[in-house]
Short mmCIF file of C-alpha atoms and ligand atoms in Angstrom, two decimals:
data_model
loop_
_atom_site.label_atom_id
_atom_site.label_comp_id
_atom_site.label_asym_id
_atom_site.label_seq_id
_atom_site.Cartn_x
_atom_site.Cartn_y
_atom_site.Cartn_z
CA UNK A 11 8.72 -5.60 26.73
CA UNK A 12 8.57 -8.27 24.04
CA UNK A 13 9.49 -7.26 20.52
CA UNK A 14 6.89 -7.75 17.88
CA UNK A 15 8.38 -8.22 14.43
CA UNK A 16 6.45 -6.31 11.67
CA UNK A 17 6.03 -8.09 8.25
CA UNK A 18 4.81 -5.61 5.61
CA UNK A 19 2.86 -7.15 2.74
CA UNK A 20 1.66 -3.82 1.15
CA UNK A 21 3.56 -4.75 -2.03
CA UNK A 22 2.13 -8.24 -2.18
CA UNK A 23 -1.26 -8.77 -0.41
CA UNK A 24 -1.80 -4.97 -0.63
CA UNK A 25 -1.15 -4.90 -4.22
CA UNK A 26 -3.90 -7.61 -4.76
CA UNK A 27 -6.39 -4.91 -3.88
CA UNK A 28 -8.77 -4.69 -6.94
CA UNK A 29 -7.60 -2.01 -9.44
CA UNK A 30 -4.10 -1.62 -7.82
CA UNK A 31 -1.14 -2.32 -10.11
CA UNK A 32 2.16 -0.80 -9.01
CA UNK A 33 5.05 -0.56 -11.37
CA UNK A 34 8.67 -1.38 -10.41
CA UNK A 35 9.63 2.30 -9.61
CA UNK A 36 6.51 2.70 -7.43
CA UNK A 37 7.34 -0.57 -5.65
CA UNK A 38 10.83 0.56 -4.87
CA UNK A 39 9.65 4.01 -3.72
CA UNK A 40 7.21 2.43 -1.24
CA UNK A 41 9.76 -0.23 -0.18
CA UNK A 42 12.40 2.56 0.67
CA UNK A 43 9.72 4.39 2.75
CA UNK A 44 8.84 1.20 4.46
CA UNK A 45 12.57 0.82 5.33
CA UNK A 46 12.48 4.36 6.88
CA UNK A 47 9.37 3.29 8.82
CA UNK A 48 11.65 0.48 10.10
CA UNK A 49 9.64 -2.59 9.24
CA UNK A 50 11.60 -5.77 9.87
CA UNK A 51 10.39 -7.68 6.71
CA UNK A 52 9.07 -6.68 3.44
CA UNK A 53 7.17 -9.00 1.19
CA UNK A 54 7.84 -7.47 -2.14
CA UNK A 55 5.71 -9.59 -4.45
CA UNK A 56 4.89 -12.94 -6.01
CA UNK A 57 7.77 -13.45 -8.52
CA UNK A 58 6.15 -16.56 -10.21
CA UNK A 59 3.12 -14.43 -11.17
CA UNK A 60 4.93 -12.77 -14.15
CA UNK A 61 8.29 -11.63 -15.40
CA UNK A 62 7.26 -8.05 -14.38
CA UNK A 63 6.56 -9.16 -10.81
CA UNK A 64 9.89 -10.99 -10.61
CA UNK A 65 11.75 -7.91 -11.85
CA UNK A 66 9.96 -5.65 -9.32
CA UNK A 67 10.81 -7.91 -6.47
CA UNK A 68 14.50 -7.97 -7.70
CA UNK A 69 14.56 -4.20 -7.80
CA UNK A 70 13.20 -3.94 -4.25
CA UNK A 71 15.75 -6.60 -3.13
CA UNK A 72 18.59 -4.60 -4.53
CA UNK A 73 17.36 -1.26 -3.20
CA UNK A 74 16.50 -2.22 0.48
CA UNK A 75 19.42 -2.49 2.98
CA UNK A 76 17.78 -2.84 6.41
CA UNK A 77 14.93 -5.20 6.09
CA UNK A 78 14.56 -8.82 5.08
CA UNK A 79 13.15 -8.95 1.51
CA UNK A 80 10.81 -11.80 0.98
CA UNK A 81 9.16 -13.30 -2.10
CA UNK A 82 5.90 -15.34 -1.98
CA UNK A 83 5.78 -18.85 -3.43
CA UNK A 84 3.18 -21.55 -3.78
CA UNK A 85 4.41 -24.98 -2.77
CA UNK A 86 5.99 -25.69 -6.20
CA UNK A 87 9.70 -25.98 -7.13
CA UNK A 88 9.24 -23.40 -10.00
CA UNK A 89 7.79 -20.83 -7.64
CA UNK A 90 10.59 -21.36 -5.22
CA UNK A 91 13.06 -21.02 -8.06
CA UNK A 92 11.46 -17.74 -9.15
CA UNK A 93 11.87 -16.34 -5.68
CA UNK A 94 15.55 -17.47 -5.53
CA UNK A 95 16.03 -15.50 -8.76
CA UNK A 96 14.08 -12.39 -7.51
CA UNK A 97 15.67 -11.86 -4.23
CA UNK A 98 19.17 -12.33 -5.59
CA UNK A 99 21.25 -9.27 -4.53
CA UNK A 100 19.18 -8.77 -1.24
CA UNK A 101 21.21 -8.02 1.87
CA UNK A 102 18.91 -10.40 3.76
CA UNK A 103 16.65 -12.53 1.54
CA UNK A 104 13.84 -14.73 2.63
CA UNK A 105 11.02 -16.86 1.14
CA UNK A 106 7.27 -17.15 2.24
CA UNK A 107 5.81 -20.47 1.15
CA UNK A 108 2.23 -21.42 1.39
CA UNK A 109 -0.12 -24.40 0.93
CA UNK A 110 -3.80 -24.58 1.88
CA UNK A 111 -4.68 -26.89 4.79
CA UNK A 112 -8.42 -26.23 5.49
CA UNK A 113 -11.00 -29.03 4.57
CA UNK A 114 -12.73 -26.65 2.10
CA UNK A 115 -9.33 -25.87 0.29
CA UNK A 116 -8.26 -29.53 0.46
CA UNK A 117 -11.37 -30.72 -1.07
CA UNK A 118 -12.34 -28.11 -3.70
CA UNK A 119 -9.07 -26.40 -4.63
CA UNK A 120 -6.21 -28.83 -3.96
CA UNK A 121 -8.23 -32.08 -4.39
CA UNK A 122 -5.60 -33.55 -1.83
CA UNK A 123 -5.99 -35.72 1.19
CA UNK A 124 -4.34 -34.63 4.43
CA UNK A 125 -1.42 -37.03 3.87
CA UNK A 126 -0.73 -35.38 0.48
CA UNK A 127 -0.80 -31.99 1.99
CA UNK A 128 1.70 -33.09 4.68
CA UNK A 129 3.87 -34.74 2.12
CA UNK A 130 3.93 -31.75 -0.28
CA UNK A 131 4.50 -29.16 2.50
CA UNK A 132 7.43 -31.26 3.87
CA UNK A 133 9.05 -31.70 0.43
CA UNK A 134 8.72 -28.09 -0.53
CA UNK A 135 9.96 -26.63 2.73
CA UNK A 136 13.03 -28.91 2.57
CA UNK A 137 13.62 -27.74 -1.08
CA UNK A 138 13.30 -24.18 0.00
CA UNK A 139 15.54 -24.70 2.91
CA UNK A 140 18.51 -25.61 0.57
CA UNK A 141 18.60 -22.07 -0.65
CA UNK A 142 17.15 -19.92 2.15
CA UNK A 143 18.03 -19.60 5.83
CA UNK A 144 14.83 -17.79 6.47
CA UNK A 145 11.79 -19.80 5.39
CA UNK A 146 8.31 -18.78 6.46
CA UNK A 147 5.51 -21.30 5.91
CA UNK A 148 1.86 -20.55 5.83
CA UNK A 149 -0.94 -23.11 6.06
CA UNK A 150 -3.40 -21.17 4.01
CA UNK A 151 -6.94 -20.85 5.41
CA UNK A 152 -5.40 -21.90 8.75
CA UNK A 153 -8.25 -20.15 10.50
CA UNK A 154 -10.75 -22.77 9.14
CA UNK A 155 -8.35 -25.80 9.57
CA UNK A 156 -9.05 -28.47 12.09
CA UNK A 157 -6.77 -27.48 15.15
CA UNK A 158 -5.30 -30.95 15.56
CA UNK A 159 -4.32 -30.97 11.87
CA UNK A 160 -2.96 -27.49 12.14
CA UNK A 161 -0.75 -28.68 15.10
CA UNK A 162 0.40 -31.58 12.91
CA UNK A 163 1.35 -29.14 9.98
CA UNK A 164 3.12 -26.74 12.27
CA UNK A 165 5.25 -29.59 13.81
CA UNK A 166 6.14 -30.92 10.47
CA UNK A 167 6.97 -27.59 9.17
CA UNK A 168 9.37 -26.90 12.10
CA UNK A 169 11.05 -30.23 11.48
CA UNK A 170 11.42 -29.53 7.83
CA UNK A 171 13.22 -26.16 8.61
CA UNK A 172 10.66 -23.29 8.74
CA UNK A 173 11.89 -20.48 10.86
CA UNK A 174 8.48 -18.79 10.87
CA UNK A 175 5.07 -20.44 10.83
CA UNK A 176 2.32 -17.98 9.79
CA UNK A 177 -1.31 -18.50 10.71
CA UNK A 178 -3.49 -16.84 7.96
CA UNK A 179 -7.07 -16.16 8.65
CA UNK A 180 -7.29 -16.09 4.84
CA UNK A 181 -11.02 -15.26 4.71
CA UNK A 182 -11.34 -13.01 7.70
CA UNK A 183 -13.68 -15.43 9.45
CA UNK A 184 -12.51 -15.71 13.08
CA UNK A 185 -13.33 -13.78 16.19
CA UNK A 186 -10.42 -12.47 18.43
CA UNK A 187 -11.10 -15.16 20.97
CA UNK A 188 -10.99 -18.03 18.36
CA UNK A 189 -7.79 -16.73 16.65
CA UNK A 190 -6.00 -16.08 19.87
CA UNK A 191 -6.84 -19.70 20.98
CA UNK A 192 -5.08 -21.05 17.86
CA UNK A 193 -1.78 -19.46 19.04
CA UNK A 194 -2.39 -20.67 22.61
CA UNK A 195 -2.99 -24.31 21.43
CA UNK A 196 0.08 -24.28 19.09
CA UNK A 197 2.17 -22.85 21.89
CA UNK A 198 1.05 -25.47 24.36
CA UNK A 199 1.04 -28.58 22.16
CA UNK A 200 3.54 -28.38 19.28
CA UNK A 201 7.00 -29.82 20.10
CA UNK A 202 9.74 -27.39 19.07
CA UNK A 203 7.49 -24.33 18.88
CA UNK A 204 9.83 -22.32 21.01
CA UNK A 205 12.55 -22.60 18.31
CA UNK A 206 10.54 -20.71 15.64
CA UNK A 207 8.51 -17.48 15.34
CA UNK A 208 4.72 -17.53 15.09
CA UNK A 209 3.19 -15.09 12.83
CA UNK A 210 -0.41 -13.60 12.56
CA UNK A 211 -1.96 -12.72 9.10
CA UNK A 212 -5.43 -11.55 9.23
CA UNK A 213 -8.12 -10.25 6.71
CA UNK A 214 -10.75 -7.70 7.52
CA UNK A 215 -13.86 -9.24 6.02
CA UNK A 216 -15.76 -8.88 9.31
CA UNK A 217 -13.85 -5.85 10.45
CA UNK A 218 -11.84 -7.89 13.05
CA UNK A 219 -8.34 -7.89 11.43
CA UNK A 220 -6.64 -5.60 13.94
CA UNK A 221 -8.43 -7.07 16.89
CA UNK A 222 -7.43 -10.59 15.73
CA UNK A 223 -3.76 -9.58 15.31
CA UNK A 224 -3.78 -8.14 18.81
CA UNK A 225 -5.40 -11.27 20.26
CA UNK A 226 -2.57 -13.27 18.54
CA UNK A 227 -0.01 -11.16 20.25
CA UNK A 228 -1.67 -11.68 23.74
CA UNK A 229 -1.41 -15.33 22.96
CA UNK A 230 2.27 -15.44 21.95
CA UNK A 231 2.50 -14.34 18.33
CA UNK A 232 5.91 -12.93 17.54
CA UNK A 233 5.19 -11.38 14.23
CA UNK A 234 2.34 -9.36 12.68
CA UNK A 235 1.71 -9.22 8.92
CA UNK A 236 -0.31 -6.53 7.41
CA UNK A 237 -0.37 -3.55 5.11
CA UNK A 238 -0.18 0.15 5.31
CA UNK A 239 -3.74 1.71 5.45
CA UNK A 240 -4.99 -1.85 5.73
CA UNK A 241 -5.29 -2.34 1.95
CA UNK A 242 -5.45 -5.89 0.49
CA UNK A 243 -7.68 -8.54 -1.05
CA UNK A 244 -11.38 -7.92 -0.61
CA UNK A 245 -11.72 -5.91 2.64
CA UNK A 246 -8.02 -5.80 3.16
CA UNK A 247 -5.48 -6.88 5.71
CA UNK A 248 -4.55 -5.84 9.20
CA UNK A 249 -3.64 -2.18 9.12
CA UNK A 250 0.02 -2.13 10.46
CA UNK A 251 -0.33 1.47 11.80
CA UNK A 252 -3.21 0.41 13.94
CA UNK A 253 -1.37 -2.40 15.46
CA UNK A 254 1.78 -0.26 16.04
CA UNK A 255 -0.29 2.53 17.77
CA UNK A 256 -2.27 0.11 19.79
CA UNK A 257 0.93 -1.32 21.12
CA UNK A 258 2.48 2.05 21.72
CA UNK A 259 -0.61 3.65 23.38
CA UNK A 260 -1.57 0.65 25.41
CA UNK A 261 1.94 -0.87 26.18
CA UNK A 262 0.72 -1.11 29.90
CA UNK A 263 -1.73 -3.77 28.55
CA UNK A 264 0.03 -5.55 25.80
CA UNK A 265 3.57 -5.44 27.37
CA UNK A 266 4.89 -5.64 23.81
CA UNK A 267 6.41 -3.24 21.26
CA UNK A 268 7.41 -2.73 17.67
CA UNK A 269 10.70 -1.00 16.70
CA UNK A 270 8.92 1.09 14.10
CA UNK A 271 9.87 4.62 13.66
CA UNK A 272 6.21 5.85 14.36
CA UNK A 273 6.91 9.50 13.06
CA UNK A 274 7.12 7.96 9.49
CA UNK A 275 3.66 6.61 9.72
CA UNK A 276 1.68 9.66 8.18
CA UNK A 277 4.13 10.01 5.32
CA UNK A 278 4.02 6.20 4.56
CA UNK A 279 0.33 6.24 4.55
CA UNK A 280 0.16 9.13 2.15
CA UNK A 281 2.68 7.66 -0.19
CA UNK A 282 0.77 4.36 -0.27
CA UNK A 283 -2.48 6.01 -0.88
CA UNK A 284 -1.05 8.25 -3.68
CA UNK A 285 0.68 5.47 -5.56
CA UNK A 286 -2.08 2.77 -5.22
CA UNK A 287 -4.70 5.44 -5.95
CA UNK A 288 -6.72 4.18 -2.89
CA UNK A 289 -7.96 7.10 -0.86
CA UNK A 290 -7.83 6.81 2.97
CA UNK A 291 -11.36 7.16 4.55
CA UNK A 292 -11.61 10.35 6.55
CA UNK A 293 -12.61 8.32 9.72
CA UNK A 294 -9.90 5.69 9.29
CA UNK A 295 -8.05 4.96 12.66
CA UNK A 296 -4.64 6.65 13.05
CA UNK A 297 -4.21 7.99 9.37
CA UNK A 298 -7.71 9.22 8.48
CA UNK A 299 -8.02 13.06 7.95
CA UNK A 300 -10.44 13.15 10.90
CA UNK A 301 -8.32 11.06 13.25
CA UNK A 302 -7.18 14.12 15.10
CA UNK A 303 -10.00 16.53 14.34
CA UNK A 304 -12.34 17.65 17.08
CA UNK A 305 -15.74 18.88 15.93
CA UNK A 306 -18.18 19.28 18.78
CA UNK A 307 -17.96 22.30 21.04
CA UNK A 308 -17.67 20.29 24.24
CA UNK A 309 -14.65 18.28 22.78
CA UNK A 310 -13.06 21.52 21.57
CA UNK A 311 -13.52 23.16 24.95
CA UNK A 312 -12.05 20.07 26.59
CA UNK A 313 -8.99 20.06 24.11
CA UNK A 314 -8.40 23.76 24.76
CA UNK A 315 -8.26 23.12 28.65
CA UNK A 316 -6.26 19.89 28.45
CA UNK A 317 -5.44 17.88 25.28
CA UNK A 318 -5.62 14.49 27.10
CA UNK A 319 -9.37 14.95 27.77
CA UNK A 320 -10.15 13.87 24.19
CA UNK A 321 -6.75 12.97 22.57
CA UNK A 322 -5.13 9.60 23.31
CA UNK A 323 -2.46 9.93 20.74
CA UNK A 324 -0.67 13.16 19.79
CA UNK A 325 -0.51 13.79 16.06
CA UNK A 326 3.15 14.41 16.49
CA UNK A 327 3.61 10.68 17.29
CA UNK A 328 2.81 9.67 13.71
CA UNK A 329 4.69 12.54 12.20
CA UNK A 330 1.89 15.11 11.72
CA UNK A 331 2.95 18.64 12.54
CA UNK A 332 0.59 21.45 13.63
CA UNK A 333 2.80 23.89 11.93
CA UNK A 334 2.63 27.48 12.73
CA UNK A 335 4.31 28.70 9.44
CA UNK A 336 1.46 29.82 7.15
CA UNK A 337 2.41 30.27 3.65
CA UNK A 338 0.89 32.64 1.10
CA UNK A 339 1.62 34.54 -2.02
CA UNK A 340 4.00 36.85 -0.20
CA UNK A 341 6.29 34.02 1.17
CA UNK A 342 9.65 33.74 -0.34
CA UNK A 343 11.93 30.87 -1.20
CA UNK A 344 13.58 30.72 2.25
CA UNK A 345 10.30 30.19 4.08
CA UNK A 346 9.24 27.61 1.47
CA UNK A 347 12.57 25.69 1.79
CA UNK A 348 12.12 25.66 5.65
CA UNK A 349 8.59 24.38 5.23
CA UNK A 350 9.91 21.58 2.99
CA UNK A 351 12.39 20.60 5.65
CA UNK A 352 9.68 20.69 8.17
CA UNK A 353 7.48 18.37 6.12
CA UNK A 354 10.34 15.85 5.72
CA UNK A 355 11.46 16.79 2.06
CA UNK A 356 14.96 17.76 3.13
CA UNK A 357 16.60 15.65 0.40
CA UNK A 358 15.16 17.63 -2.57
CA UNK A 359 17.82 19.02 -4.99
CA UNK A 360 17.89 22.59 -6.04
CA UNK A 361 16.17 21.79 -9.36
CA UNK A 362 13.26 20.07 -7.61
CA UNK A 363 12.87 22.87 -4.94
CA UNK A 364 12.74 25.49 -7.80
CA UNK A 365 10.12 23.48 -9.69
CA UNK A 366 8.00 23.07 -6.55
CA UNK A 367 8.46 26.79 -5.66
CA UNK A 368 7.06 27.80 -9.13
CA UNK A 369 4.02 25.49 -8.61
CA UNK A 370 3.57 26.85 -5.08
CA UNK A 371 3.66 30.40 -6.38
CA UNK A 372 1.02 29.68 -9.06
CA UNK A 373 -1.14 28.08 -6.34
CA UNK A 374 -0.67 30.97 -3.85
CA UNK A 375 -1.96 33.39 -6.64
CA UNK A 376 -5.16 31.52 -6.69
CA UNK A 377 -5.49 30.66 -3.01
CA UNK A 378 -5.27 32.93 0.10
CA UNK A 379 -3.23 30.57 2.33
CA UNK A 380 -1.35 27.41 1.25
CA UNK A 381 -1.59 24.51 3.73
CA UNK A 382 0.81 21.76 4.53
CA UNK A 383 -1.48 19.34 2.69
CA UNK A 384 -1.48 21.62 -0.38
CA UNK A 385 2.26 21.60 -0.42
CA UNK A 386 2.50 17.84 0.10
CA UNK A 387 0.13 17.35 -2.84
CA UNK A 388 2.02 19.61 -5.21
CA UNK A 389 5.22 18.05 -4.27
CA UNK A 390 4.16 14.49 -4.59
CA UNK A 391 2.75 15.32 -7.95
CA UNK A 392 5.93 16.85 -9.06
CA UNK A 393 8.12 14.00 -7.72
CA UNK A 394 6.43 11.29 -9.74
CA UNK A 395 8.70 10.73 -12.69
CA UNK A 396 7.04 9.15 -15.65
CA UNK A 397 8.45 10.16 -19.10
CA UNK A 398 6.04 12.86 -20.54
CA UNK A 399 4.79 11.81 -23.95
CA UNK A 400 1.69 13.90 -23.37
CA UNK A 401 1.62 17.20 -21.62
CA UNK A 402 -1.48 19.41 -20.96
CA UNK A 403 -0.79 22.89 -22.40
CA UNK A 404 -4.24 24.50 -22.11
CA UNK A 405 -7.80 23.68 -21.24
CA UNK A 406 -10.91 25.77 -22.02
CA UNK A 407 -14.39 24.36 -20.86
CA UNK A 408 -17.69 25.77 -21.87
CA UNK A 409 -20.62 24.99 -19.58
CA UNK A 410 -24.18 26.19 -19.73
CA UNK A 411 -26.93 24.08 -17.96
CA UNK A 412 -29.11 24.41 -21.20
CA UNK A 413 -26.32 23.30 -23.66
CA UNK A 414 -24.10 20.40 -24.28
CA UNK A 415 -20.85 21.06 -22.50
CA UNK A 416 -17.76 21.41 -24.72
CA UNK A 417 -13.95 21.42 -23.98
CA UNK A 418 -11.04 22.57 -25.98
CA UNK A 419 -7.83 20.76 -25.08
CA UNK A 420 -4.31 21.77 -26.12
CA UNK A 421 -1.68 19.00 -25.70
CA UNK A 422 1.97 18.91 -26.40
CA UNK A 423 2.78 15.49 -27.75
CA UNK A 424 6.40 14.16 -28.03
CA UNK A 425 7.32 13.91 -31.71
CA UNK A 426 4.16 15.76 -32.82
CA UNK A 427 4.34 19.17 -31.06
CA UNK A 428 1.30 21.21 -30.12
CA UNK A 429 -2.12 19.91 -31.07
CA UNK A 430 -5.62 21.02 -30.24
CA UNK A 431 -9.14 19.60 -30.34
CA UNK A 432 -12.69 20.71 -29.31
CA UNK A 433 -15.26 18.11 -28.28
CA UNK A 434 -18.60 18.00 -26.81
CA UNK A 435 -19.54 15.50 -24.10
CA UNK A 436 -22.09 14.15 -21.71
CA UNK A 437 -20.79 16.57 -19.10
CA UNK A 438 -17.63 18.67 -18.87
CA UNK A 439 -15.29 15.87 -17.83
CA UNK A 440 -16.52 13.69 -20.58
CA UNK A 441 -15.97 16.52 -23.03
CA UNK A 442 -12.44 16.93 -21.88
CA UNK A 443 -11.77 13.18 -22.04
CA UNK A 444 -13.17 12.88 -25.53
CA UNK A 445 -10.91 15.77 -26.69
CA UNK A 446 -7.87 14.08 -25.15
CA UNK A 447 -8.82 10.74 -26.62
CA UNK A 448 -9.09 12.24 -30.11
CA UNK A 449 -5.66 13.87 -29.85
CA UNK A 450 -3.79 11.00 -28.21
CA UNK A 451 -5.45 8.24 -30.30
CA UNK A 452 -4.70 5.63 -27.67
CA UNK A 453 -7.90 3.63 -27.57
CA UNK A 454 -8.34 3.54 -23.83
CA UNK A 455 -11.20 2.81 -21.50
CA UNK A 456 -11.93 4.77 -18.36
CA UNK A 457 -12.12 2.09 -15.60
CA UNK A 458 -12.28 4.32 -12.58
CA UNK A 459 -12.63 7.94 -11.68
CA UNK A 460 -12.57 9.46 -8.22
CA UNK A 461 -12.22 12.92 -6.80
CA UNK A 462 -11.46 14.29 -3.38
CA UNK A 463 -10.65 17.42 -1.70
CA UNK A 464 -7.12 17.70 -0.35
CA UNK A 465 -7.82 20.62 1.90
CA UNK A 466 -10.93 22.62 3.25
CA UNK A 467 -12.86 25.42 1.66
CA UNK A 468 -14.19 26.26 -1.74
CA UNK A 469 -10.70 27.15 -2.90
CA UNK A 470 -9.29 23.81 -1.76
CA UNK A 471 -7.07 21.68 -3.95
CA UNK A 472 -8.99 18.97 -5.70
CA UNK A 473 -7.25 15.61 -6.35
CA UNK A 474 -8.49 13.27 -9.09
CA UNK A 475 -7.60 9.69 -9.60
CA UNK A 476 -8.24 7.72 -12.74
CA UNK A 477 -7.58 4.32 -13.89
CA UNK A 478 -7.31 3.69 -17.64
CA UNK A 479 -7.45 0.33 -19.37
CA UNK A 480 -5.93 -0.59 -22.73
CA UNK A 481 -6.40 -4.35 -23.39
CA UNK A 482 -4.58 -6.21 -20.60
CA UNK A 483 -2.81 -3.12 -19.44
CA UNK A 484 -4.01 -0.68 -16.81
CA UNK A 485 -2.42 2.38 -15.36
CA UNK A 486 -3.69 4.95 -12.76
CA UNK A 487 -3.13 8.64 -13.02
CA UNK A 488 -3.31 11.52 -10.59
CA UNK A 489 -3.98 15.18 -11.02
CA UNK A 490 -4.11 18.13 -8.51
CA UNK A 491 -5.45 21.60 -9.05
CA UNK A 492 -7.68 24.13 -7.44
CA UNK A 493 -10.02 23.48 -10.41
CA UNK A 494 -11.57 20.01 -10.53
CA UNK A 495 -11.84 19.97 -14.32
CA UNK A 496 -8.15 20.87 -14.61
CA UNK A 497 -7.35 18.10 -12.06
CA UNK A 498 -9.47 15.65 -14.17
CA UNK A 499 -7.52 16.49 -17.31
CA UNK A 500 -4.12 16.23 -15.51
CA UNK A 501 -5.13 12.86 -14.04
CA UNK A 502 -6.16 11.54 -17.46
CA UNK A 503 -2.95 12.68 -19.07
CA UNK A 504 -0.75 11.33 -16.21
CA UNK A 505 -2.52 7.86 -16.67
CA UNK A 506 -1.93 8.00 -20.48
CA UNK A 507 1.79 8.70 -19.85
CA UNK A 508 2.05 5.76 -17.44
CA UNK A 509 0.18 3.55 -19.78
CA UNK A 510 2.65 4.27 -22.56
CA UNK A 511 5.49 3.76 -20.17
CA UNK A 512 4.06 0.33 -18.98
CA UNK A 513 3.74 -0.70 -22.64
CA UNK A 514 7.45 -0.27 -23.04
CA UNK A 515 8.41 -2.06 -19.69
CA UNK A 516 8.59 -5.84 -19.35
CA UNK A 517 5.21 -7.63 -19.63
CA UNK A 518 3.36 -7.70 -16.36
CA UNK A 519 0.68 -10.45 -16.52
CA UNK A 520 -1.83 -10.36 -13.61
CA UNK A 521 -1.75 -13.09 -10.90
CA UNK A 522 -5.57 -13.13 -11.14
CA UNK A 523 -5.17 -15.65 -13.95
CA UNK A 524 -2.98 -18.02 -12.03
CA UNK A 525 -4.20 -21.22 -10.50
CA UNK A 526 -3.25 -21.86 -6.90
CA UNK A 527 -1.57 -25.25 -6.79
O1 KIV B 613 -4.39 -14.57 3.29
C1 KIV B 613 -3.65 -15.56 2.99
O2 KIV B 613 -3.82 -16.74 3.25
C2 KIV B 613 -2.31 -15.26 2.30
C3 KIV B 613 -1.26 -16.35 2.10
C4 KIV B 613 -0.64 -16.32 0.88
C5 KIV B 613 -0.42 -16.34 3.30
O3 KIV B 613 -2.11 -14.08 1.88
ZN1 ZN B 614 -3.51 -12.70 2.89
#
């Protein structure tokens, strides 16, 4: 079996998803989970984008021990220097350099002739090579680049010292047949191609990112780039969990495999969803809530007789357990601790277990049975450590379909103590947010609000995500409760705390304002 290298760009291309802005602590948390998952390479960010991005890549570089940590750079010396600075301290550092090659990008974006593109790529790869053993070069928009020119660029990149040449379908335009054919053509025509690795990087604009990545593998790609849950620019990138499971389940066909620890997939997916605030659709392949759910009577009957009738992947493969241990209000600390170990939270300290147990008992008083998902939601809320400037002490909401709703919010504010405010609003959530705004006096704008149910039933836990904006800054917050109004208040307060925390952290300009060469 051929090994396929996994290049994870959740922290770079994934973070380019609209509305997503991870802070350093969140990036490190995701990177450490990616390391557990066993990805070979982690693209941690775009250091030239801002001092904050550089600092975050540096923190990831220092934390990760078992994967190559890579920074992205345009073909400019100052970008390459920023990556050098950012990956200082990495066990195994690398750089990812890109320059657009397609006629559209040459004409409208770069305003360069082919010769200038070749000259710039050659000069910048050689510059990077002075400082890095591992240099990946991407001809951006390779998918719409003339094939003979792409062969020429690839040959030049190899001669200049690139160790990986990546073929981005930047705008998600190609079909699997066309994308696979690029790899076949490069393999057959470029001198020295056997000395480097070829990489696939696909976007999902036409819903073909995973199929294209697999077509690349069939035609000789050594590495797949992608993100967890397929997040990324516009419609996103190749979902790495889909490629990994396709290779695992159909190894008979692909004759290739990753060295990922597949049992970490479910946990990694949940963490990325939580920290980015991007919910995973229920019907999403591999990691969607319904991926292993069987609804119709005929399917259920088949499953009970023999699982393989309707199940091609066992949930256990990606680390989902069908646990028999049901927790409720009579469960004790021992059963709770066993459940934590079962769910993969074995490294919690005594204080964290006690705090989680308290929350679990509160929930068990309100809910007949507490499911694995409830416990995960409680724990993950508890484990996010942002300094608490604002804490929700009490919430009272008055709703009558003939009256304007009102909410009374009591907050504990660092340095000010307990404060309380009653406000009316255009709905209960609006009333709550008006009261919090009046107390916190932070001048924020609500940029996004979403709500989902963590488990089934009318007593399910509700999870609310909000994004707050304050000038250039934005922060997301998350709140979980059996009551959606309380979850809404908690999410808002969480976002306020993160916003204050961000304001104190080094400036993080957005890359959206940057010109690309
Ligand atoms: O999609 C793309 O072209 C990219 C490049 C930076 C490789 O993400
Ligand atoms: Zn991309």
